[in-house]
Amino acid sequence: MFGTSGSKKPSKPPAKLMKTLARRGPHRVLSGSLGIVGMDGRVFAPSEGTHLPAVAFGHHWLTGSSRYRDLLYHLASWGIVVAAPDGQRGLMPSDVGFAGELRSALSVVSHAPLGDGGITVDPRRVGYVGHGFGASAAVIAASSDVVAGQPPIETKAVVALFPAPTTPVLEPAAATVTAPGLILASPTALDTVDANARPLARAYGGDVVLRTLLGASSRGLLERRTPKSLVGINGADKLTHTQVRALLTGFLLHSLTLDTDYAGFADPAAVIGKTLVADPEVTPEGELDHVSALLGAKPRKRRGKATAEIPVP
């Protein structure tokens, strides 16, 4: 279901908030291991606070939470607890299995005190975020289905960052999701052999906004540890990382906490930076099928005005 504008006008234009949200938030951040509860992975949390919002984060294929450290740290600096399990890292991972791990991780941080015991999560303000393979697993985790023997968790937000196709389980599960959703994708990779942003948005059961990020790429989100890391350079593509940080943070702050300052990040009519909102029901004229694209065919040039996206003035 394509997103709809909220009934309340945001008190701050999202375009003006982008620079602020791309920078670290006001909270000091603590990090720890999920190993204490028998899971591989990491937890990032503000150093203090009770009844905080939280998300479980799913990594891409053949990666792990270490490739997203700065992104997860960033969310925690804005007051959001993040649990990032490190399961399903092999060549043949299970999207359903990983969705079950995301539910487990979210349940753990939602019901167990963190830090010295003074940091707590409000289980009514939780959601899922994922990248690539992990984005599809996050959607399955947010579904109303029983996943890996686990009942569904009431969810307030789902964010799919450059989602990738997984198994036939995904789209039927997506149809049962009711939480507000945000899908971020490259404008040239909405429906390819390794990107399924448009089909996922079409299948999504709740209100969803599909935004394309000019100049961004799925690979650009991954962080790399190099000698430059010692001076704060995370090795990810700067443009991709900056846009994702701001859009993701704003959407979660509104969806999980109902802060109307950030309502524009969930509004498909809002103009936000150099992003475009794509209508998932419209396939651009001249777009290649998957086989043709693999064989290196060139897309036909469009004539007239594009109708698939809402242009930024």
XYZ file of C-alpha atoms in Angstrom:
313
model
C 0.000 0.000 0.000
C 1.459 3.328 -1.049
C 2.056 5.761 1.825
C -0.364 8.538 2.641
C 0.260 11.964 4.094
C -0.205 12.251 7.849
C -3.034 14.276 9.255
C -0.713 16.431 11.339
C 1.579 18.912 9.673
C 5.170 18.457 10.853
C 6.436 21.344 12.943
C 9.814 21.277 11.198
C 10.489 20.852 7.445
C 12.387 17.565 6.966
C 14.707 19.106 4.373
C 16.042 21.457 7.062
C 16.490 18.585 9.515
C 18.658 16.477 7.190
C 21.963 18.099 8.179
C 21.130 17.883 11.874
C 20.084 14.227 11.714
C 23.155 13.277 9.684
C 25.294 14.330 12.649
C 25.632 12.446 15.933
C 22.814 12.964 18.400
C 23.003 14.295 21.963
C 23.351 10.966 23.795
C 26.534 9.262 24.924
C 26.514 5.680 23.644
C 27.225 2.341 25.303
C 27.823 -0.863 23.356
C 27.871 -4.489 24.399
C 27.534 -8.056 23.220
C 24.405 -10.164 22.768
C 26.551 -13.094 23.906
C 25.294 -12.652 27.452
C 21.928 -14.000 26.247
C 23.432 -16.688 24.021
C 23.335 -14.789 20.712
C 26.119 -13.552 18.483
C 25.846 -9.845 17.829
C 26.014 -6.388 19.324
C 23.810 -3.949 21.243
C 24.092 -0.168 21.081
C 22.186 2.016 23.541
C 22.117 5.527 24.962
C 24.067 5.670 28.227
C 20.910 6.476 30.157
C 17.155 6.539 29.776
C 14.033 4.512 30.445
C 11.162 3.447 28.189
C 13.381 4.011 25.147
C 12.475 3.030 21.570
C 14.357 0.096 20.060
C 14.962 -1.691 16.776
C 16.508 -4.969 15.707
C 18.896 -4.553 12.766
C 19.504 -7.182 10.089
C 22.788 -7.303 8.165
C 23.262 -7.985 4.454
C 24.412 -11.281 2.936
C 27.931 -12.391 3.984
C 28.371 -9.427 6.325
C 27.762 -8.788 10.022
C 27.098 -6.061 12.563
C 30.717 -4.877 12.406
C 30.053 -3.469 8.908
C 27.436 -1.090 10.338
C 29.045 0.041 13.585
C 28.890 3.783 12.860
C 25.302 3.582 11.601
C 24.107 1.702 14.685
C 26.125 3.960 16.983
C 24.471 6.923 15.266
C 20.956 5.635 16.001
C 21.851 5.093 19.654
C 23.196 8.638 19.875
C 19.685 9.799 18.964
C 18.133 7.773 21.783
C 17.288 4.510 19.983
C 18.443 1.135 21.317
C 19.724 -1.168 18.556
C 20.154 -4.945 18.731
C 22.107 -6.409 15.800
C 22.313 -10.227 15.756
C 25.101 -11.799 13.711
C 23.442 -15.050 12.656
C 22.892 -16.406 9.117
C 26.248 -15.227 7.755
C 26.954 -18.211 5.507
C 26.613 -18.666 1.757
C 23.086 -20.071 2.042
C 21.383 -18.079 4.803
C 17.723 -18.474 5.744
C 15.584 -15.348 5.609
C 13.023 -16.972 7.912
C 15.744 -18.125 10.292
C 17.225 -14.632 10.408
C 13.770 -13.100 10.921
C 13.411 -15.367 13.961
C 16.749 -14.134 15.298
C 15.665 -10.529 14.811
C 12.519 -11.213 16.820
C 14.565 -12.879 19.556
C 17.023 -9.983 19.733
C 14.223 -7.428 19.865
C 12.433 -9.369 22.592
C 15.623 -9.548 24.673
C 16.347 -5.815 24.635
C 12.655 -5.011 25.125
C 12.348 -6.938 28.367
C 15.816 -6.984 29.955
C 17.445 -3.966 31.668
C 20.560 -2.791 29.835
C 23.827 -1.278 31.001
C 23.927 -1.154 34.795
C 20.214 -1.942 34.895
C 18.990 1.625 34.576
C 18.404 1.565 30.804
C 15.083 0.118 29.690
C 13.096 -0.206 26.464
C 9.389 0.383 25.992
C 8.115 -2.794 24.238
C 5.343 -0.702 22.687
C 7.901 1.381 20.752
C 9.881 -1.152 18.742
C 10.617 -1.891 15.099
C 12.878 -3.579 12.574
C 15.552 -2.272 10.214
C 17.623 -4.230 7.727
C 19.989 -3.918 4.767
C 19.812 -6.083 1.644
C 19.137 -9.662 2.718
C 18.603 -8.345 6.238
C 15.964 -5.901 4.974
C 13.844 -8.751 3.657
C 14.352 -10.648 6.919
C 13.250 -7.537 8.829
C 9.999 -7.420 6.850
C 9.341 -11.105 7.564
C 10.055 -10.489 11.254
C 7.481 -7.668 11.258
C 4.782 -9.862 9.702
C 1.820 -11.321 11.548
C 3.062 -14.855 10.832
C 4.594 -17.207 13.370
C 8.287 -17.168 12.438
C 10.677 -19.933 13.485
C 8.205 -20.910 16.192
C 7.983 -17.369 17.558
C 4.763 -15.337 17.724
C 4.690 -11.867 16.143
C 5.756 -8.777 18.072
C 3.648 -5.626 17.788
C 5.767 -3.338 15.653
C 5.665 0.413 15.085
C 8.156 0.815 12.225
C 9.937 -1.149 9.500
C 12.796 0.188 7.369
C 14.247 -1.709 4.412
C 17.573 -0.307 3.200
C 18.340 -1.373 -0.379
C 16.331 -4.604 0.038
C 17.332 -7.745 -1.850
C 15.088 -10.632 -2.966
C 15.252 -13.766 -0.857
C 12.641 -16.564 -0.999
C 8.940 -16.878 -1.978
C 8.083 -16.458 1.710
C 8.856 -12.747 1.576
C 5.996 -11.166 -0.368
C 3.134 -13.060 1.349
C 4.710 -12.132 4.696
C 5.052 -8.481 3.612
C 1.331 -8.395 2.826
C 0.553 -9.023 6.513
C 2.746 -6.202 7.845
C 0.717 -3.291 9.222
C 3.453 -1.082 10.699
C 4.436 2.054 8.741
C 7.281 1.255 6.375
C 10.127 3.089 4.670
C 12.060 1.584 1.769
C 15.262 3.309 0.619
C 16.768 2.304 -2.708
C 18.956 3.372 -5.585
C 16.910 4.884 -8.441
C 18.595 2.473 -10.852
C 17.973 -0.641 -8.720
C 14.282 -0.813 -7.914
C 13.599 -4.225 -9.467
C 16.656 -6.217 -10.525
C 18.113 -9.643 -9.879
C 19.630 -8.394 -6.617
C 17.223 -5.586 -5.620
C 13.480 -5.800 -4.993
C 12.458 -2.395 -3.622
C 9.487 -1.949 -5.963
C 8.016 -5.481 -5.641
C 8.447 -5.292 -1.867
C 6.642 -1.946 -1.724
C 3.826 -3.341 -3.869
C 3.397 -6.321 -1.565
C 3.636 -4.337 1.675
C 0.421 -4.446 3.698
C 0.691 -1.167 5.620
C 1.464 2.383 4.543
C 4.890 2.477 2.928
C 7.072 5.187 1.408
C 9.534 4.162 -1.306
C 12.294 6.761 -1.608
C 15.171 6.678 -4.052
C 18.504 8.222 -3.099
C 20.354 9.954 -5.897
C 23.935 8.716 -6.173
C 23.552 6.126 -3.409
C 24.143 2.394 -3.636
C 23.633 -0.694 -1.516
C 27.353 -1.479 -1.415
C 28.056 2.106 -0.370
C 26.326 1.552 2.973
C 28.846 -1.062 4.118
C 31.614 0.194 6.380
C 35.229 -0.952 6.043
C 37.867 -0.843 8.749
C 41.061 0.717 7.429
C 43.878 2.778 8.972
C 41.665 5.815 8.305
C 39.188 4.418 10.814
C 41.505 5.757 13.520
C 40.553 9.291 12.497
C 36.842 8.606 12.181
C 36.552 7.601 8.502
C 34.384 4.467 8.319
C 35.162 3.464 4.729
C 31.533 3.612 3.547
C 30.417 5.825 0.671
C 29.949 9.232 2.283
C 26.923 10.261 0.215
C 25.092 6.983 0.806
C 25.877 6.866 4.509
C 24.909 10.501 5.121
C 21.547 10.218 3.375
C 20.662 6.921 5.040
C 21.644 8.168 8.526
C 19.384 11.189 8.287
C 16.372 9.544 6.617
C 16.482 6.471 8.850
C 16.848 8.467 12.066
C 14.049 10.884 11.202
C 11.638 8.115 10.228
C 12.299 6.128 13.403
C 12.044 9.147 15.689
C 8.600 9.862 14.298
C 7.288 6.302 13.943
C 8.560 4.974 17.269
C 8.100 8.055 19.455
C 5.346 9.941 17.546
C 7.487 13.081 17.605
C 5.734 15.352 15.096
C 8.939 17.308 14.473
C 9.948 14.372 12.264
C 6.561 13.548 10.718
C 7.770 14.603 7.272
C 10.124 11.632 7.109
C 7.085 9.353 6.907
C 5.202 11.594 4.464
C 5.460 10.689 0.755
C 4.535 14.266 -0.177
C 7.486 15.761 1.722
C 10.462 17.111 -0.208
C 13.594 15.788 1.482
C 17.012 16.590 0.102
C 17.870 15.031 -3.253
C 15.455 12.136 -2.850
C 12.547 11.086 -5.025
C 9.415 9.243 -3.998
C 8.620 6.381 -6.371
C 5.143 4.989 -6.921
C 5.565 1.202 -6.607
C 2.548 0.630 -8.851
C 4.227 2.325 -11.828
C 6.976 0.693 -13.866
C 8.978 3.277 -15.818
C 8.756 3.056 -19.579
C 11.760 1.316 -21.096
C 12.875 -0.464 -17.911
C 14.658 -3.702 -18.739
C 13.633 -7.135 -17.540
C 16.118 -9.010 -15.339
C 17.570 -11.209 -18.097
C 18.116 -8.307 -20.486
C 19.846 -6.322 -17.776
C 22.132 -9.245 -16.981
C 23.067 -9.527 -20.655
C 24.102 -5.888 -20.706
C 21.245 -4.426 -22.730
C 20.733 -0.671 -22.558
C 17.376 0.727 -21.406
C 15.314 2.632 -23.951
C 15.290 6.395 -23.561
C 12.121 7.764 -22.021
C 9.961 10.218 -23.898
C 7.968 12.911 -22.218
C 7.778 13.431 -18.493
C 8.528 10.640 -16.063
C 5.494 9.485 -14.099
C 7.084 6.913 -11.842
C 8.564 9.382 -9.420
C 7.610 12.601 -7.716
C 10.387 15.018 -8.683
C 12.104 17.302 -6.239
C 11.773 20.960 -7.324
